[in-house]
Amino acid sequence: PNGKFRLFWDVFIMMLIFYDLIIVPLRFSFEFELSSGLVVLENLIIAFFLLDIVFNFSTGYYAKGLLVLERKAIVKHYLKGWFWIDIIASFPYAWIIPQSEEDGSGNDVVVLLRFVRFLRLIRLVRVLKLKRLFRKIESYLDLSAAFTSLLGFVKLSIIILFIAHWLACGWHLLAVFVSSEEPVTWL
């Protein structure tokens, strides 16, 4: 769990989570279609998150200060902990349920599309992993008190920026819902 590859992988996964924390609310609120390059990127991100689940079944953990490397214990520990959050957030809903509407007719199609949009929001559950990933990276780097304080400030700034982003997307979505009933809005 403390190897250089695992550190690199955790930082990489953290960057993918940051991408999701920006793009998922944006797409949910503004309903824009991705370019073909971004569709490929999103599919790669889903594949990387699924690969992360596989890696987690092979990554040891610490229990009462002792490193546990026994495969059966690792699997049991992961299934009791983060596995369910990881699988719900990483499940490739977009690969199973079509995301685009062909003809725009039919109420069932509209309901299905709204459901697919909601399923995208489930990907935000990965935000719960960020605290654990930050803690692992901090312990691996063994930073001084000054750098730990600086990192705390950076984490707080990131949290504030993400909350502001989510609130802005939420306000836009609220205005979209209201605009269907009220013709004059700020949009």
CSV table of C-alpha atoms in Angstrom, one decimal:
chain,number,residue,atom,x,y,z
A,1,PRO,CA,0.0,0.0,0.0
A,2,ASN,CA,3.0,2.3,0.4
A,3,GLY,CA,4.8,1.7,-2.9
A,4,LYS,CA,5.7,4.4,-5.4
A,5,PHE,CA,3.3,2.9,-8.0
A,6,ARG,CA,0.4,3.0,-5.5
A,7,LEU,CA,1.2,6.6,-4.7
A,8,PHE,CA,1.3,7.5,-8.4
A,9,TRP,CA,-2.0,5.6,-8.9
A,10,ASP,CA,-3.7,7.3,-6.0
A,11,VAL,CA,-2.7,10.8,-7.2
A,12,PHE,CA,-3.9,9.8,-10.7
A,13,ILE,CA,-7.2,8.6,-9.3
A,14,MET,CA,-7.5,11.8,-7.3
A,15,MET,CA,-7.1,13.9,-10.5
A,16,LEU,CA,-9.8,11.8,-12.1
A,17,ILE,CA,-12.1,12.4,-9.2
A,18,PHE,CA,-11.4,16.2,-9.5
A,19,TYR,CA,-12.4,16.0,-13.2
A,20,ASP,CA,-15.6,14.2,-12.2
A,21,LEU,CA,-16.4,16.8,-9.5
A,22,ILE,CA,-16.2,19.5,-12.1
A,23,ILE,CA,-17.7,17.9,-15.2
A,24,VAL,CA,-20.6,15.8,-13.7
A,25,PRO,CA,-22.5,18.8,-12.1
A,26,LEU,CA,-21.8,20.9,-15.2
A,27,ARG,CA,-23.2,18.3,-17.5
A,28,PHE,CA,-26.2,17.6,-15.2
A,29,SER,CA,-27.1,21.3,-15.0
A,30,PHE,CA,-26.3,22.5,-18.5
A,31,GLU,CA,-27.2,19.4,-20.6
A,32,PHE,CA,-24.5,19.7,-23.2
A,33,GLU,CA,-23.2,16.9,-25.4
A,34,LEU,CA,-19.6,15.9,-25.2
A,35,SER,CA,-17.3,16.0,-28.2
A,36,SER,CA,-16.1,12.6,-29.4
A,37,GLY,CA,-12.7,13.2,-27.7
A,38,LEU,CA,-14.4,13.9,-24.4
A,39,VAL,CA,-16.6,10.8,-24.8
A,40,VAL,CA,-13.4,8.7,-25.2
A,41,LEU,CA,-11.9,10.4,-22.1
A,42,GLU,CA,-15.0,9.7,-20.1
A,43,ASN,CA,-15.0,6.1,-21.1
A,44,LEU,CA,-11.3,5.9,-20.2
A,45,ILE,CA,-12.0,7.4,-16.8
A,46,ILE,CA,-14.7,4.8,-16.1
A,47,ALA,CA,-12.3,2.1,-17.2
A,48,PHE,CA,-9.6,3.5,-14.8
A,49,PHE,CA,-12.1,3.6,-11.9
A,50,LEU,CA,-13.0,0.0,-12.6
A,51,LEU,CA,-9.3,-0.9,-12.7
A,52,ASP,CA,-8.9,0.9,-9.4
A,53,ILE,CA,-11.4,-1.6,-7.9
A,54,VAL,CA,-9.3,-4.5,-9.2
A,55,PHE,CA,-6.1,-2.9,-7.7
A,56,ASN,CA,-7.9,-2.4,-4.4
A,57,PHE,CA,-8.5,-6.2,-4.2
A,58,SER,CA,-4.7,-6.6,-4.4
A,59,THR,CA,-3.5,-3.8,-2.1
A,60,GLY,CA,-2.6,-4.6,1.4
A,61,TYR,CA,-3.7,-2.6,4.4
A,62,TYR,CA,-2.7,-1.8,7.9
A,63,ALA,CA,-4.6,-3.3,10.8
A,64,LYS,CA,-3.5,-2.3,14.3
A,65,GLY,CA,-0.2,-1.1,13.0
A,66,LEU,CA,0.6,-4.4,11.1
A,67,LEU,CA,0.7,-4.7,7.4
A,68,VAL,CA,-1.8,-7.3,6.1
A,69,LEU,CA,-0.9,-8.9,2.7
A,70,GLU,CA,-3.0,-12.1,2.8
A,71,ARG,CA,-5.3,-12.0,-0.2
A,72,LYS,CA,-8.3,-13.4,1.6
A,73,ALA,CA,-8.1,-10.8,4.4
A,74,ILE,CA,-7.6,-8.0,1.8
A,75,VAL,CA,-10.7,-9.0,-0.1
A,76,LYS,CA,-12.7,-9.3,3.0
A,77,HIS,CA,-11.5,-5.9,4.3
A,78,TYR,CA,-12.3,-4.2,0.9
A,79,LEU,CA,-15.7,-5.8,0.7
A,80,LYS,CA,-16.6,-4.6,4.2
A,81,GLY,CA,-15.4,-1.1,3.4
A,82,TRP,CA,-15.0,1.0,0.2
A,83,PHE,CA,-16.0,-1.7,-2.3
A,84,TRP,CA,-19.7,-0.8,-2.3
A,85,ILE,CA,-19.1,2.9,-2.7
A,86,ASP,CA,-16.5,2.2,-5.4
A,87,ILE,CA,-18.8,-0.1,-7.4
A,88,ILE,CA,-21.8,2.2,-7.2
A,89,ALA,CA,-19.8,5.2,-8.2
A,90,SER,CA,-17.8,3.4,-10.9
A,91,PHE,CA,-20.5,1.2,-12.5
A,92,PRO,CA,-20.5,2.0,-16.2
A,93,TYR,CA,-24.1,3.1,-16.5
A,94,ALA,CA,-23.3,5.0,-19.7
A,95,TRP,CA,-22.2,1.8,-21.4
A,96,ILE,CA,-25.5,0.1,-20.6
A,97,ILE,CA,-28.1,2.8,-20.9
A,98,PRO,CA,-28.1,4.9,-24.0
A,99,GLN,CA,-27.6,8.6,-23.3
A,100,SER,CA,-28.9,10.3,-26.4
A,101,GLU,CA,-32.4,10.8,-27.7
A,102,GLU,CA,-33.0,10.0,-31.4
A,103,ASP,CA,-36.3,11.5,-32.2
A,104,GLY,CA,-37.4,13.4,-29.1
A,105,SER,CA,-40.8,11.8,-29.1
A,106,GLY,CA,-42.3,9.8,-26.3
A,107,ASN,CA,-42.6,10.5,-22.7
A,108,ASP,CA,-40.8,7.3,-21.7
A,109,VAL,CA,-37.7,8.4,-23.5
A,110,VAL,CA,-37.7,11.7,-21.6
A,111,VAL,CA,-38.1,9.9,-18.3
A,112,LEU,CA,-35.2,7.5,-19.3
A,113,LEU,CA,-33.0,10.4,-20.2
A,114,ARG,CA,-33.7,12.2,-16.9
A,115,PHE,CA,-32.9,8.9,-15.1
A,116,VAL,CA,-29.6,8.6,-16.9
A,117,ARG,CA,-28.7,12.2,-16.0
A,118,PHE,CA,-29.4,11.3,-12.3
A,119,LEU,CA,-27.2,8.2,-12.6
A,120,ARG,CA,-24.3,10.5,-13.6
A,121,LEU,CA,-24.6,12.2,-10.2
A,122,ILE,CA,-23.9,9.0,-8.5
A,123,ARG,CA,-20.3,9.4,-9.7
A,124,LEU,CA,-20.0,12.3,-7.2
A,125,VAL,CA,-20.0,9.7,-4.4
A,126,ARG,CA,-16.2,9.3,-5.1
A,127,VAL,CA,-15.7,12.6,-3.2
A,128,LEU,CA,-15.8,10.5,-0.1
A,129,LYS,CA,-12.5,8.8,-1.2
A,130,LEU,CA,-10.6,12.1,-1.4
A,131,LYS,CA,-10.1,12.4,2.4
A,132,ARG,CA,-8.6,8.9,2.5
A,133,LEU,CA,-6.4,9.6,-0.6
A,134,PHE,CA,-5.1,12.9,0.8
A,135,ARG,CA,-4.3,11.2,4.1
A,136,LYS,CA,-2.4,8.4,2.3
A,137,ILE,CA,-0.4,10.9,0.2
A,138,GLU,CA,0.4,13.0,3.3
A,139,SER,CA,1.7,10.0,5.2
A,140,TYR,CA,3.8,8.9,2.3
A,141,LEU,CA,5.4,12.3,1.8
A,142,ASP,CA,6.0,12.8,5.5
A,143,LEU,CA,5.8,16.6,5.2
A,144,SER,CA,7.0,19.1,7.8
A,145,ALA,CA,4.5,21.1,9.9
A,146,ALA,CA,4.8,24.1,7.6
A,147,PHE,CA,4.0,22.0,4.5
A,148,THR,CA,1.2,20.2,6.3
A,149,SER,CA,-0.4,23.5,7.1
A,150,LEU,CA,0.0,24.7,3.5
A,151,LEU,CA,-1.5,21.5,2.3
A,152,GLY,CA,-4.4,22.0,4.7
A,153,PHE,CA,-4.9,25.5,3.2
A,154,VAL,CA,-4.9,24.1,-0.3
A,155,LYS,CA,-7.4,21.4,0.6
A,156,LEU,CA,-9.7,24.0,2.1
A,157,SER,CA,-9.4,26.2,-1.0
A,158,ILE,CA,-10.2,23.2,-3.2
A,159,ILE,CA,-13.3,22.4,-1.1
A,160,ILE,CA,-14.5,25.9,-1.3
A,161,LEU,CA,-14.1,26.1,-5.0
A,162,PHE,CA,-15.9,22.8,-5.6
A,163,ILE,CA,-18.8,23.8,-3.3
A,164,ALA,CA,-19.1,27.1,-5.2
A,165,HIS,CA,-19.1,25.2,-8.5
A,166,TRP,CA,-21.8,22.8,-7.3
A,167,LEU,CA,-23.9,25.7,-6.0
A,168,ALA,CA,-23.6,27.6,-9.2
A,169,CYS,CA,-24.6,24.5,-11.2
A,170,GLY,CA,-27.5,24.0,-8.8
A,171,TRP,CA,-28.7,27.6,-9.2
A,172,HIS,CA,-28.6,27.2,-13.0
A,173,LEU,CA,-30.5,23.9,-12.8
A,174,LEU,CA,-33.1,25.5,-10.5
A,175,ALA,CA,-33.6,28.4,-13.0
A,176,VAL,CA,-34.0,25.9,-15.9
A,177,PHE,CA,-36.8,24.1,-13.9
A,178,VAL,CA,-38.5,27.4,-13.1
A,179,SER,CA,-38.2,28.7,-16.6
A,180,SER,CA,-40.6,26.0,-17.9
A,181,GLU,CA,-43.3,27.6,-15.7
A,182,GLU,CA,-42.1,31.2,-15.5
A,183,PRO,CA,-41.2,32.7,-18.9
A,184,VAL,CA,-39.0,35.5,-17.6
A,185,THR,CA,-36.0,34.4,-15.7
A,186,TRP,CA,-32.4,35.5,-15.4
A,187,LEU,CA,-31.3,32.9,-18.0
